[in-house]
């Protein structure tokens, strides 16, 4: 089916108390793996690209690749700009055909974040493309994104931010971090509960690679409707490629090691779909 927006996906998830997995993709094999896993489990999926990924190959190449595969799929697929770093990039993604946009002004002051976010919302709204924004700051480092030690989301500021910007989804900072965790993540489900009391729109959890599935499920119960995964997909793909190349140094066909990387990504995505409780939710 054609690419769909993430809005109907997430509002349905909010209504029925599950979440949609959002998976960062880097190449053709990862795109294929995510959509194949979604089809086998009859789950909607969101594919995401970060600014650094876009810089590597261009919005047009990722859009064309995801669109081509989504049109062959039997499940809803959305293409999302993850951590949009500027108004200009958000608008380029919108014009290219992305069906979901994130603008990340979390490193700015509250009022500057509001002004930037509202500007993107005002541009996307006439095209019926939903906008995600972040309040607080998810820590850790991934690609060019460096959240430092992070900063937790204030429930009161969250309510104010949503009211002033008109965003569709809010990414919250409750103790998760981007990249590889050095220890057990301390996810503040108690803070999430407070935010949920103040905010009615779907909430998004970033930095979820490495977070135990039982914690993810608890967060979903408290209002998380979109769960982002990135680092662990890269780890899975790279592990698969290494398995093949280290097993036989004579192999030079990219399809052979790409296939193994794809298999491991697909397996990982299927497990995360299960954690999100979105199995069988692939019809809108």
XYZ file of C-alpha atoms in Angstrom:
284
model
C 0.000 0.000 0.000
C 1.139 3.629 -0.378
C 3.081 5.243 2.445
C 0.791 6.465 5.227
C 1.292 9.103 7.892
C 2.154 8.139 11.445
C -0.773 10.057 12.927
C -3.514 7.503 12.452
C -1.086 4.754 13.487
C -0.274 6.379 16.808
C -3.759 7.534 17.706
C -4.995 3.997 17.113
C -2.149 2.705 19.275
C -3.083 5.165 22.001
C -6.698 4.064 21.867
C -5.881 0.345 22.068
C -2.901 0.563 24.467
C -0.036 -0.658 22.315
C 2.859 1.081 20.566
C 4.267 1.185 17.048
C 7.939 0.362 16.630
C 9.964 3.034 14.834
C 13.181 1.680 13.349
C 16.135 3.646 12.027
C 17.333 2.298 8.687
C 20.655 2.834 6.941
C 20.504 0.799 3.732
C 18.373 -1.343 1.436
C 18.758 -4.488 3.542
C 17.573 -2.788 6.719
C 14.568 -1.316 4.900
C 13.653 -4.757 3.593
C 14.168 -6.371 7.006
C 11.894 -3.959 8.881
C 9.035 -4.211 6.392
C 9.327 -7.991 6.068
C 9.185 -8.375 9.864
C 6.135 -6.111 9.958
C 4.402 -8.138 7.273
C 5.084 -11.469 8.936
C 3.687 -10.167 12.228
C 0.963 -8.057 10.599
C 2.152 -4.972 12.430
C 2.401 -1.369 11.266
C 5.972 -0.056 11.177
C 7.669 3.324 11.023
C 10.999 3.614 9.214
C 13.232 6.508 10.243
C 16.296 8.345 8.976
C 18.452 10.721 11.012
C 20.164 13.846 9.648
C 23.514 12.024 9.433
C 21.912 9.162 7.480
C 20.285 11.672 5.146
C 23.621 13.445 4.699
C 25.156 10.135 3.672
C 22.779 9.298 0.824
C 20.110 11.982 0.491
C 16.420 12.258 1.342
C 15.441 11.289 -2.195
C 17.237 7.940 -2.150
C 15.764 6.853 1.186
C 12.309 8.067 0.230
C 12.412 6.206 -3.096
C 13.649 3.000 -1.466
C 11.085 2.969 1.330
C 8.253 4.019 -0.976
C 9.041 1.241 -3.458
C 9.068 -1.444 -0.779
C 6.051 -0.048 1.086
C 3.934 -0.137 -2.077
C 4.477 -3.902 -2.212
C 3.604 -4.361 1.470
C 0.340 -5.461 3.024
C 0.826 -3.367 6.172
C 0.875 0.375 6.907
C 4.358 1.872 6.550
C 5.336 5.442 7.455
C 8.599 7.246 6.686
C 9.750 9.548 9.480
C 12.492 12.165 9.758
C 14.118 11.411 13.110
C 15.646 14.291 15.103
C 15.207 16.853 12.360
C 18.002 19.298 13.098
C 16.628 22.423 11.410
C 13.541 23.997 9.897
C 15.185 23.749 6.482
C 15.761 19.988 6.742
C 12.219 19.413 8.003
C 10.790 21.262 5.012
C 13.043 19.368 2.582
C 11.786 16.067 4.025
C 8.197 17.294 3.791
C 8.625 18.262 0.141
C 10.392 14.990 -0.657
C 7.392 13.000 0.546
C 8.218 11.942 4.095
C 4.978 11.159 5.892
C 6.071 12.057 9.435
C 8.435 14.785 10.644
C 10.353 15.339 13.860
C 11.873 18.697 14.680
C 14.276 18.531 17.604
C 14.764 21.860 19.353
C 15.378 20.240 22.740
C 18.881 21.747 22.947
C 17.388 25.258 22.845
C 15.619 27.226 25.548
C 11.944 26.399 26.072
C 10.705 29.470 24.203
C 13.111 28.997 21.279
C 12.115 25.318 21.079
C 8.465 26.384 20.969
C 9.095 28.958 18.229
C 11.032 26.518 16.016
C 8.561 23.697 16.567
C 5.498 25.828 15.863
C 7.082 27.034 12.645
C 7.470 23.441 11.460
C 3.935 22.550 12.595
C 2.512 25.499 10.674
C 4.322 24.348 7.525
C 3.304 20.688 7.828
C -0.308 21.104 8.949
C -1.736 22.141 5.533
C -0.232 18.955 4.073
C -1.709 16.812 6.883
C 1.758 15.612 7.886
C 2.146 15.058 11.644
C 4.969 16.583 13.666
C 6.869 15.141 16.612
C 8.993 17.294 18.904
C 11.110 16.724 21.990
C 11.006 18.407 25.383
C 13.662 17.691 27.943
C 16.723 16.165 26.389
C 17.386 12.476 25.793
C 21.035 11.961 26.739
C 23.787 9.897 25.143
C 25.412 10.115 21.722
C 24.406 8.670 18.376
C 25.607 9.872 14.981
C 25.976 13.651 15.141
C 23.424 13.821 17.939
C 24.949 14.469 21.364
C 22.484 14.817 24.200
C 25.172 14.960 26.860
C 23.848 13.947 30.235
C 20.323 14.733 29.126
C 17.584 16.560 31.009
C 14.272 15.159 32.193
C 10.947 16.412 30.861
C 8.917 18.616 33.182
C 5.216 17.628 33.209
C 4.153 21.268 33.590
C 6.409 22.428 30.750
C 5.151 19.542 28.624
C 1.569 20.756 28.915
C 2.620 24.313 28.052
C 4.780 23.142 25.135
C 2.015 21.046 23.575
C -0.508 23.863 23.926
C 1.769 26.470 22.341
C 3.103 24.363 19.455
C 0.146 22.213 18.391
C 2.388 19.175 17.865
C 0.927 15.741 17.199
C 3.363 13.680 19.308
C 5.748 14.473 22.156
C 9.091 12.738 22.689
C 9.793 12.680 26.410
C 13.036 12.373 28.331
C 12.521 9.982 31.250
C 15.974 8.484 31.683
C 16.641 6.701 28.402
C 19.699 7.565 26.295
C 20.882 7.287 22.726
C 23.659 4.885 21.838
C 24.954 1.927 23.859
C 24.150 1.849 27.577
C 27.091 1.382 29.944
C 24.822 -0.024 32.642
C 21.156 -0.736 33.357
C 19.052 2.236 32.219
C 17.068 3.996 34.939
C 13.765 4.678 33.223
C 11.505 6.993 35.240
C 8.088 5.441 34.727
C 6.841 7.531 37.650
C 7.720 10.697 35.722
C 6.013 9.332 32.623
C 2.820 8.881 34.640
C 2.974 12.533 35.694
C 3.515 13.705 32.118
C 0.603 11.585 30.909
C -1.703 13.331 33.379
C -0.816 16.682 31.812
C -0.635 15.743 28.110
C -3.282 14.016 25.990
C -1.366 13.466 22.719
C 0.622 10.257 21.997
C 4.020 10.100 23.699
C 7.263 8.833 22.169
C 10.175 6.985 23.785
C 13.644 7.570 22.324
C 16.883 5.764 23.181
C 15.156 2.414 23.623
C 17.890 0.133 22.256
C 19.049 -1.814 25.304
C 15.991 -1.059 27.429
C 14.464 -4.335 28.754
C 11.207 -5.325 27.073
C 9.321 -5.440 30.380
C 10.231 -1.788 30.987
C 9.096 -0.896 27.467
C 5.756 -2.612 28.094
C 5.338 -0.719 31.353
C 5.971 2.555 29.514
C 3.387 1.605 26.890
C 0.852 1.063 29.644
C 1.550 4.625 30.795
C 1.077 6.344 27.440
C 4.025 5.615 25.149
C 2.661 5.010 21.629
C 5.853 5.110 19.536
C 9.070 3.353 20.526
C 12.304 4.241 18.711
C 15.074 1.732 18.013
C 18.337 2.545 16.237
C 21.613 1.369 17.773
C 20.625 -2.270 18.142
C 19.640 -2.491 14.463
C 23.135 -1.368 13.513
C 24.653 -3.869 15.893
C 22.534 -6.690 14.458
C 23.347 -5.824 10.846
C 27.066 -5.479 11.507
C 27.133 -8.747 13.447
C 25.578 -10.560 10.498
C 28.053 -9.123 8.014
C 30.993 -10.048 10.245
C 29.734 -13.596 10.661
C 29.913 -14.157 6.920
C 33.141 -12.295 6.169
C 35.076 -13.720 9.097
C 33.814 -17.200 8.263
C 35.098 -17.109 4.695
C 37.543 -14.440 3.535
C 37.035 -15.465 -0.095
C 33.479 -14.100 -0.156
C 33.222 -10.879 -2.163
C 29.520 -10.816 -3.080
C 27.740 -8.106 -1.034
C 24.458 -9.984 -1.417
C 25.809 -12.860 0.668
C 26.830 -10.861 3.704
C 24.025 -8.336 3.222
C 21.524 -11.186 3.411
C 22.878 -12.346 6.756
C 22.827 -8.800 8.116
C 19.236 -8.468 6.965
C 18.261 -11.731 8.667
C 19.569 -10.566 12.039
C 17.898 -7.165 11.729
C 14.617 -8.830 10.827
C 14.842 -11.110 13.853
C 15.545 -8.144 16.123
C 12.668 -6.099 14.695
C 10.246 -9.005 15.134
C 11.184 -9.239 18.821
C 10.641 -5.512 19.311
C 7.268 -5.652 17.546
C 6.288 -8.284 20.075
C 7.475 -6.054 22.927
C 5.383 -3.187 21.531
C 2.288 -5.442 21.443
C 1.497 -4.407 17.886
C 1.206 -7.935 16.440
C -1.917 -8.184 14.286
C -2.472 -4.393 14.287
C -1.484 -3.984 10.664
C -4.818 -2.701 9.395
C -5.936 0.900 9.749
